[in-house]
Amino acid sequence: MASRDLRRLLDGVALVAREATRGTSLRDVLRSALLATTDLAGLTRGTPRRPPHPPGAGPLPATESSRPSSVVYFSHDEATASPQDHALERPPPAQEAPHPARTQETVRTGTTASVAAEPAAVAADRPEPAAPPPDPSPLPQQAPPLASAAPGEKRRRLRERKVPSTPFTRALGFAGLGAGLAWGTVQESARRVMYGTPVDTEGKRSALSPFLSDQNAERVALALCRMRGAALKVGQMLSIQDESLVPPPVLAALDIVRQGADVMPRKQLNSVLDAELGPDWSSRLRSFDYEPLAAASIGQVHRAVLKDGSDVVMKIQYPGVADSIESDIENVRLLLTYTNLIPKGLFLDRAMKVAKQELARECDYVLEASNQKRYKELLCDSDGYNVPKVIDQLSSRKVLTSEFVPGIPIDKVAQLSQETRNYVGCKLLELTIKELFVFRFMQVVACANRDRTGVLEMSRRLGFLTGEEPEVMLDAHVQAAFIVGVPFSKPGGHDFRANNITHSVSNLGATMLKHRLTPPPDEVYSLHRKLSGAFLACIKIGAVVPCREILFQVYEQYNFSDGHSDVESSAG
Ligand SMILES: Nc1ncnc2c1ncn2[C@@H]1O[C@H](COP(=O)(O)OP(=O)(O)OP(=O)(O)O)[C@@H](O)[C@H]1O
């Protein structure tokens, strides 16, 4: 046995001995300090939640039958009574009647638009090859339960926890996480001294620091779900990246953050509704379901029925998140820097600055409502998209009410037929390209045509390059641009799973990080999120998409004279 191994063994024995004599009490002390900190922050006394009994799932078991429904009904006479005072009743029969909004199934893409996943309804719109018959696999009538996970995916037990809503309680939450991570690192280091550094499936020794153990990665993910707000949003952005950017154990743990946040307690929810819509908000509703349909990063989504019987969803913003964007992002930045989670040289400062601006806009639901209306208008002539109508009388800066549109999350599309996956992939790419054209991002065309001079010229105009870069940087930049253009470069379907573009781009990353002279322009971060979001979704669902045809269809039909003359010249 090598002397290094012997030393490691002795170190390990010494550590175990130390742990045996005083480790337990140290652990207890640390644990109670942690509990005190996180309790102060309102983070640890969560109540485990049981999913609601799904409609049509048969009679409730005897032990469950006494559980009250989460739906509260408001009678006309008691319109101004506080919702907590109402007795919980079973739904009246009228509630079960199918609503017109339920006649079409949609796939939610994470944007305000949903892609209709009913092939028959849009067959005429579908690109060649001709659409096969509709997929027989039934799509669920209701949105899947909160925090549903694919087989093999880590599942998190849902908890109800108060959102830490003041800068002080949020700072405490991060402090608690920092302490937890430090403790996790000590444990992992001790484990490595005793058992050696973990080895991955390919037999390579893990290059990860003890900071990035599975437990610590999970600790971060769970803390983000408790914190919600900007912190969780950044976690969700990272979770859709691939393994070339974010280490695999971190990605696996971040799966948790995409399943949704912890649930805000009823009292906190009511106080937001009272403050935003007035204490008589319930007088405008027939019923409200306190079981959230989704607990997103900035708000919680609940179903409700209007007085006229229309099915709606109300997105209710967590209290305090809008005011803590700045400090949350700073804390996440500290965390990322400390853990080396993101490769150096990615101009994190610029990315964080843009994230702050984007998040501030996302917290303004008045803006989101007006964008949603505009989006609905823009897409009204495009088949296959459904943008929910905004209900103005129940919307405000922190509450956004829109028509209910049933559907399934984009991740679940991977389990549907190849035809449906291709169709959804087509619709996603079509939407992305339309958005890119509106944003004047004509570089895509040069990338698709492998036009080196065009790529370099437009990259300079867009501020990607200064013109002073060494040849090696220009080559890497053009190669990366061509790789991004690969899906658009040849006619016929592009198989996203068979050609992992993100891998190829990240191989060029090292050169670009070393020789880049200027960070990319601010708007590029948002555009990158959009394009890479669409690509990653197509890779994940395994779609084959005729990207070039979609690109040129949009390109040829776009009206460049409509205030976009600068784009026309740069596209030429
Ligand atoms: N009109 C709707 N009909 C049905 N379900 C909806 C509707 N709007 C939102 N949802 C559900 O709520 C989830 C979150 O809503 P949305 O996509 O608007 O939030 P988000 O922008 O992701 O939230 P956040 O910015 O807080 O992370 C959706 O994925 C969907 O499950």
PDB file of N, CA and C in Angstrom, residues 149-211:
ATOM      1  N   ALA A 149     -42.612  14.414 -10.845  1.00  0.00           N
ATOM      2  CA  ALA A 149     -41.279  14.174 -11.382  1.00  0.00           C
ATOM      3  C   ALA A 149     -41.307  12.971 -12.300  1.00  0.00           C
ATOM      4  N   ALA A 150     -40.431  12.986 -13.304  1.00  0.00           N
ATOM      5  CA  ALA A 150     -40.350  11.858 -14.223  1.00  0.00           C
ATOM      6  C   ALA A 150     -39.775  10.658 -13.483  1.00  0.00           C
ATOM      7  N   PRO A 151     -40.023   9.399 -14.031  1.00  0.00           N
ATOM      8  CA  PRO A 151     -39.481   8.243 -13.345  1.00  0.00           C
ATOM      9  C   PRO A 151     -37.966   8.369 -13.216  1.00  0.00           C
ATOM     10  N   GLY A 152     -37.445   7.997 -12.066  1.00  0.00           N
ATOM     11  CA  GLY A 152     -36.001   8.056 -11.856  1.00  0.00           C
ATOM     12  C   GLY A 152     -35.527   9.423 -11.387  1.00  0.00           C
ATOM     13  N   GLU A 153     -36.390  10.435 -11.521  1.00  0.00           N
ATOM     14  CA  GLU A 153     -36.018  11.788 -11.121  1.00  0.00           C
ATOM     15  C   GLU A 153     -36.172  11.891  -9.605  1.00  0.00           C
ATOM     16  N   LYS A 154     -35.321  12.739  -8.986  1.00  0.00           N
ATOM     17  CA  LYS A 154     -35.436  12.944  -7.549  1.00  0.00           C
ATOM     18  C   LYS A 154     -36.742  13.627  -7.237  1.00  0.00           C
ATOM     19  N   ARG A 155     -37.467  13.176  -6.228  1.00  0.00           N
ATOM     20  CA  ARG A 155     -38.721  13.836  -5.850  1.00  0.00           C
ATOM     21  C   ARG A 155     -38.539  14.511  -4.514  1.00  0.00           C
ATOM     22  N   ARG A 156     -39.209  15.615  -4.369  1.00  0.00           N
ATOM     23  CA  ARG A 156     -39.084  16.362  -3.130  1.00  0.00           C
ATOM     24  C   ARG A 156     -40.432  16.353  -2.445  1.00  0.00           C
ATOM     25  N   ARG A 157     -40.403  16.141  -1.142  1.00  0.00           N
ATOM     26  CA  ARG A 157     -41.659  16.180  -0.417  1.00  0.00           C
ATOM     27  C   ARG A 157     -42.075  17.645  -0.284  1.00  0.00           C
ATOM     28  N   LEU A 158     -43.276  17.925  -0.767  1.00  0.00           N
ATOM     29  CA  LEU A 158     -43.715  19.319  -0.739  1.00  0.00           C
ATOM     30  C   LEU A 158     -43.939  19.804   0.674  1.00  0.00           C
ATOM     31  N   ARG A 159     -43.525  21.029   0.932  1.00  0.00           N
ATOM     32  CA  ARG A 159     -43.721  21.593   2.256  1.00  0.00           C
ATOM     33  C   ARG A 159     -44.348  22.956   2.124  1.00  0.00           C
ATOM     34  N   GLU A 160     -45.114  23.290   3.157  1.00  0.00           N
ATOM     35  CA  GLU A 160     -45.692  24.625   3.186  1.00  0.00           C
ATOM     36  C   GLU A 160     -44.804  25.469   4.085  1.00  0.00           C
ATOM     37  N   ARG A 161     -44.256  26.512   3.572  1.00  0.00           N
ATOM     38  CA  ARG A 161     -43.373  27.374   4.363  1.00  0.00           C
ATOM     39  C   ARG A 161     -43.616  28.820   4.015  1.00  0.00           C
ATOM     40  N   LYS A 162     -43.507  29.635   5.042  1.00  0.00           N
ATOM     41  CA  LYS A 162     -43.658  31.064   4.857  1.00  0.00           C
ATOM     42  C   LYS A 162     -42.521  31.573   3.961  1.00  0.00           C
ATOM     43  N   VAL A 163     -42.848  32.481   3.068  1.00  0.00           N
ATOM     44  CA  VAL A 163     -41.793  33.076   2.248  1.00  0.00           C
ATOM     45  C   VAL A 163     -41.048  34.096   3.115  1.00  0.00           C
ATOM     46  N   PRO A 164     -39.722  34.001   3.252  1.00  0.00           N
ATOM     47  CA  PRO A 164     -39.019  35.055   3.994  1.00  0.00           C
ATOM     48  C   PRO A 164     -39.166  36.359   3.208  1.00  0.00           C
ATOM     49  N   SER A 165     -39.879  37.330   3.802  1.00  0.00           N
ATOM     50  CA  SER A 165     -40.301  38.453   2.965  1.00  0.00           C
ATOM     51  C   SER A 165     -39.622  39.776   3.286  1.00  0.00           C
ATOM     52  N   THR A 166     -38.719  39.801   4.273  1.00  0.00           N
ATOM     53  CA  THR A 166     -38.014  41.061   4.530  1.00  0.00           C
ATOM     54  C   THR A 166     -36.535  40.853   4.198  1.00  0.00           C
ATOM     55  N   PRO A 167     -35.818  41.944   3.880  1.00  0.00           N
ATOM     56  CA  PRO A 167     -34.389  41.795   3.552  1.00  0.00           C
ATOM     57  C   PRO A 167     -33.643  41.067   4.665  1.00  0.00           C
ATOM     58  N   PHE A 168     -34.044  41.324   5.938  1.00  0.00           N
ATOM     59  CA  PHE A 168     -33.353  40.695   7.062  1.00  0.00           C
ATOM     60  C   PHE A 168     -33.559  39.179   7.072  1.00  0.00           C
ATOM     61  N   THR A 169     -34.831  38.746   6.931  1.00  0.00           N
ATOM     62  CA  THR A 169     -35.082  37.298   6.981  1.00  0.00           C
ATOM     63  C   THR A 169     -34.475  36.591   5.770  1.00  0.00           C
ATOM     64  N   ARG A 170     -34.406  37.287   4.629  1.00  0.00           N
ATOM     65  CA  ARG A 170     -33.795  36.668   3.446  1.00  0.00           C
ATOM     66  C   ARG A 170     -32.282  36.551   3.651  1.00  0.00           C
ATOM     67  N   ALA A 171     -31.689  37.603   4.214  1.00  0.00           N
ATOM     68  CA  ALA A 171     -30.244  37.535   4.463  1.00  0.00           C
ATOM     69  C   ALA A 171     -29.942  36.394   5.429  1.00  0.00           C
ATOM     70  N   LEU A 172     -30.819  36.230   6.441  1.00  0.00           N
ATOM     71  CA  LEU A 172     -30.626  35.128   7.393  1.00  0.00           C
ATOM     72  C   LEU A 172     -30.719  33.774   6.698  1.00  0.00           C
ATOM     73  N   GLY A 173     -31.653  33.693   5.759  1.00  0.00           N
ATOM     74  CA  GLY A 173     -31.804  32.444   5.002  1.00  0.00           C
ATOM     75  C   GLY A 173     -30.513  32.080   4.286  1.00  0.00           C
ATOM     76  N   PHE A 174     -29.893  33.078   3.636  1.00  0.00           N
ATOM     77  CA  PHE A 174     -28.626  32.821   2.940  1.00  0.00           C
ATOM     78  C   PHE A 174     -27.520  32.470   3.937  1.00  0.00           C
ATOM     79  N   ALA A 175     -27.548  33.160   5.107  1.00  0.00           N
ATOM     80  CA  ALA A 175     -26.525  32.869   6.114  1.00  0.00           C
ATOM     81  C   ALA A 175     -26.674  31.413   6.570  1.00  0.00           C
ATOM     82  N   GLY A 176     -27.931  30.993   6.771  1.00  0.00           N
ATOM     83  CA  GLY A 176     -28.187  29.609   7.172  1.00  0.00           C
ATOM     84  C   GLY A 176     -27.667  28.636   6.124  1.00  0.00           C
ATOM     85  N   LEU A 177     -27.894  28.972   4.851  1.00  0.00           N
ATOM     86  CA  LEU A 177     -27.419  28.105   3.772  1.00  0.00           C
ATOM     87  C   LEU A 177     -25.884  28.041   3.787  1.00  0.00           C
ATOM     88  N   GLY A 178     -25.252  29.213   3.981  1.00  0.00           N
ATOM     89  CA  GLY A 178     -23.784  29.256   4.029  1.00  0.00           C
ATOM     90  C   GLY A 178     -23.258  28.350   5.126  1.00  0.00           C
ATOM     91  N   ALA A 179     -23.891  28.430   6.301  1.00  0.00           N
ATOM     92  CA  ALA A 179     -23.450  27.593   7.424  1.00  0.00           C
ATOM     93  C   ALA A 179     -23.646  26.117   7.090  1.00  0.00           C
ATOM     94  N   GLY A 180     -24.788  25.800   6.481  1.00  0.00           N
ATOM     95  CA  GLY A 180     -25.075  24.411   6.098  1.00  0.00           C
ATOM     96  C   GLY A 180     -24.036  23.901   5.119  1.00  0.00           C
ATOM     97  N   LEU A 181     -23.668  24.750   4.154  1.00  0.00           N
ATOM     98  CA  LEU A 181     -22.685  24.335   3.143  1.00  0.00           C
ATOM     99  C   LEU A 181     -21.316  24.107   3.776  1.00  0.00           C
ATOM    100  N   ALA A 182     -20.964  24.990   4.710  1.00  0.00           N
ATOM    101  CA  ALA A 182     -19.666  24.833   5.365  1.00  0.00           C
ATOM    102  C   ALA A 182     -19.621  23.508   6.119  1.00  0.00           C
ATOM    103  N   TRP A 183     -20.711  23.198   6.812  1.00  0.00           N
ATOM    104  CA  TRP A 183     -20.779  21.944   7.549  1.00  0.00           C
ATOM    105  C   TRP A 183     -20.734  20.748   6.589  1.00  0.00           C
ATOM    106  N   GLY A 184     -21.435  20.864   5.485  1.00  0.00           N
ATOM    107  CA  GLY A 184     -21.437  19.793   4.481  1.00  0.00           C
ATOM    108  C   GLY A 184     -20.041  19.574   3.918  1.00  0.00           C
ATOM    109  N   THR A 185     -19.292  20.671   3.756  1.00  0.00           N
ATOM    110  CA  THR A 185     -17.941  20.561   3.205  1.00  0.00           C
ATOM    111  C   THR A 185     -17.026  19.845   4.184  1.00  0.00           C
ATOM    112  N   VAL A 186     -17.193  20.160   5.467  1.00  0.00           N
ATOM    113  CA  VAL A 186     -16.385  19.481   6.494  1.00  0.00           C
ATOM    114  C   VAL A 186     -16.680  17.980   6.444  1.00  0.00           C
ATOM    115  N   GLN A 187     -17.966  17.641   6.374  1.00  0.00           N
ATOM    116  CA  GLN A 187     -18.345  16.217   6.349  1.00  0.00           C
ATOM    117  C   GLN A 187     -17.756  15.523   5.129  1.00  0.00           C
ATOM    118  N   GLU A 188     -17.866  16.191   3.950  1.00  0.00           N
ATOM    119  CA  GLU A 188     -17.398  15.586   2.710  1.00  0.00           C
ATOM    120  C   GLU A 188     -15.874  15.421   2.738  1.00  0.00           C
ATOM    121  N   SER A 189     -15.168  16.425   3.291  1.00  0.00           N
ATOM    122  CA  SER A 189     -13.706  16.323   3.345  1.00  0.00           C
ATOM    123  C   SER A 189     -13.313  15.137   4.208  1.00  0.00           C
ATOM    124  N   ALA A 190     -14.012  14.992   5.335  1.00  0.00           N
ATOM    125  CA  ALA A 190     -13.706  13.873   6.229  1.00  0.00           C
ATOM    126  C   ALA A 190     -13.968  12.549   5.505  1.00  0.00           C
ATOM    127  N   ARG A 191     -15.084  12.492   4.760  1.00  0.00           N
ATOM    128  CA  ARG A 191     -15.432  11.273   4.027  1.00  0.00           C
ATOM    129  C   ARG A 191     -14.331  10.951   3.014  1.00  0.00           C
ATOM    130  N   ARG A 192     -13.839  12.002   2.338  1.00  0.00           N
ATOM    131  CA  ARG A 192     -12.810  11.765   1.311  1.00  0.00           C
ATOM    132  C   ARG A 192     -11.495  11.311   1.925  1.00  0.00           C
ATOM    133  N   VAL A 193     -11.196  11.855   3.110  1.00  0.00           N
ATOM    134  CA  VAL A 193      -9.964  11.415   3.785  1.00  0.00           C
ATOM    135  C   VAL A 193     -10.079   9.930   4.108  1.00  0.00           C
ATOM    136  N   MET A 194     -11.288   9.538   4.529  1.00  0.00           N
ATOM    137  CA  MET A 194     -11.468   8.133   4.926  1.00  0.00           C
ATOM    138  C   MET A 194     -11.605   7.187   3.745  1.00  0.00           C
ATOM    139  N   TYR A 195     -12.432   7.571   2.790  1.00  0.00           N
ATOM    140  CA  TYR A 195     -12.748   6.614   1.712  1.00  0.00           C
ATOM    141  C   TYR A 195     -12.140   6.986   0.370  1.00  0.00           C
ATOM    142  N   GLY A 196     -11.447   8.105   0.282  1.00  0.00           N
ATOM    143  CA  GLY A 196     -10.875   8.535  -0.992  1.00  0.00           C
ATOM    144  C   GLY A 196     -11.873   9.380  -1.761  1.00  0.00           C
ATOM    145  N   THR A 197     -11.373  10.076  -2.798  1.00  0.00           N
ATOM    146  CA  THR A 197     -12.245  10.928  -3.612  1.00  0.00           C
ATOM    147  C   THR A 197     -13.147  10.062  -4.478  1.00  0.00           C
ATOM    148  N   PRO A 198     -14.435  10.359  -4.540  1.00  0.00           N
ATOM    149  CA  PRO A 198     -15.328   9.532  -5.354  1.00  0.00           C
ATOM    150  C   PRO A 198     -14.888   9.486  -6.814  1.00  0.00           C
ATOM    151  N   VAL A 199     -15.160   8.343  -7.429  1.00  0.00           N
ATOM    152  CA  VAL A 199     -14.746   8.141  -8.826  1.00  0.00           C
ATOM    153  C   VAL A 199     -16.009   8.038  -9.654  1.00  0.00           C
ATOM    154  N   ASP A 200     -16.045   8.680 -10.830  1.00  0.00           N
ATOM    155  CA  ASP A 200     -17.280   8.637 -11.621  1.00  0.00           C
ATOM    156  C   ASP A 200     -17.379   7.357 -12.426  1.00  0.00           C
ATOM    157  N   THR A 201     -18.478   7.235 -13.182  1.00  0.00           N
ATOM    158  CA  THR A 201     -18.758   5.977 -13.888  1.00  0.00           C
ATOM    159  C   THR A 201     -17.702   5.648 -14.942  1.00  0.00           C
ATOM    160  N   GLU A 202     -17.031   6.687 -15.467  1.00  0.00           N
ATOM    161  CA  GLU A 202     -16.010   6.409 -16.481  1.00  0.00           C
ATOM    162  C   GLU A 202     -14.659   6.116 -15.843  1.00  0.00           C
ATOM    163  N   GLY A 203     -14.643   5.993 -14.512  1.00  0.00           N
ATOM    164  CA  GLY A 203     -13.407   5.650 -13.838  1.00  0.00           C
ATOM    165  C   GLY A 203     -12.500   6.844 -13.586  1.00  0.00           C
ATOM    166  N   LYS A 204     -12.978   8.057 -13.940  1.00  0.00           N
ATOM    167  CA  LYS A 204     -12.134   9.240 -13.711  1.00  0.00           C
ATOM    168  C   LYS A 204     -12.387   9.741 -12.303  1.00  0.00           C
ATOM    169  N   ARG A 205     -11.334  10.212 -11.668  1.00  0.00           N
ATOM    170  CA  ARG A 205     -11.484  10.751 -10.330  1.00  0.00           C
ATOM    171  C   ARG A 205     -12.250  12.063 -10.404  1.00  0.00           C
ATOM    172  N   SER A 206     -13.185  12.239  -9.511  1.00  0.00           N
ATOM    173  CA  SER A 206     -13.982  13.457  -9.561  1.00  0.00           C
ATOM    174  C   SER A 206     -13.107  14.682  -9.345  1.00  0.00           C
ATOM    175  N   ALA A 207     -13.284  15.669 -10.239  1.00  0.00           N
ATOM    176  CA  ALA A 207     -12.488  16.890 -10.121  1.00  0.00           C
ATOM    177  C   ALA A 207     -13.206  17.905  -9.238  1.00  0.00           C
ATOM    178  N   LEU A 208     -14.365  17.514  -8.710  1.00  0.00           N
ATOM    179  CA  LEU A 208     -15.159  18.482  -7.957  1.00  0.00           C
ATOM    180  C   LEU A 208     -14.582  18.704  -6.566  1.00  0.00           C
ATOM    181  N   SER A 209     -14.711  19.947  -6.112  1.00  0.00           N
ATOM    182  CA  SER A 209     -14.225  20.246  -4.772  1.00  0.00           C
ATOM    183  C   SER A 209     -15.198  19.637  -3.766  1.00  0.00           C
ATOM    184  N   PRO A 210     -14.721  19.400  -2.510  1.00  0.00           N
ATOM    185  CA  PRO A 210     -15.632  18.812  -1.520  1.00  0.00           C
ATOM    186  C   PRO A 210     -16.844  19.706  -1.274  1.00  0.00           C
ATOM    187  N   PHE A 211     -16.737  20.959  -1.696  1.00  0.00           N
ATOM    188  CA  PHE A 211     -17.862  21.882  -1.560  1.00  0.00           C
ATOM    189  C   PHE A 211     -19.036  21.411  -2.403  1.00  0.00           C
TER     190      PHE A 211
END
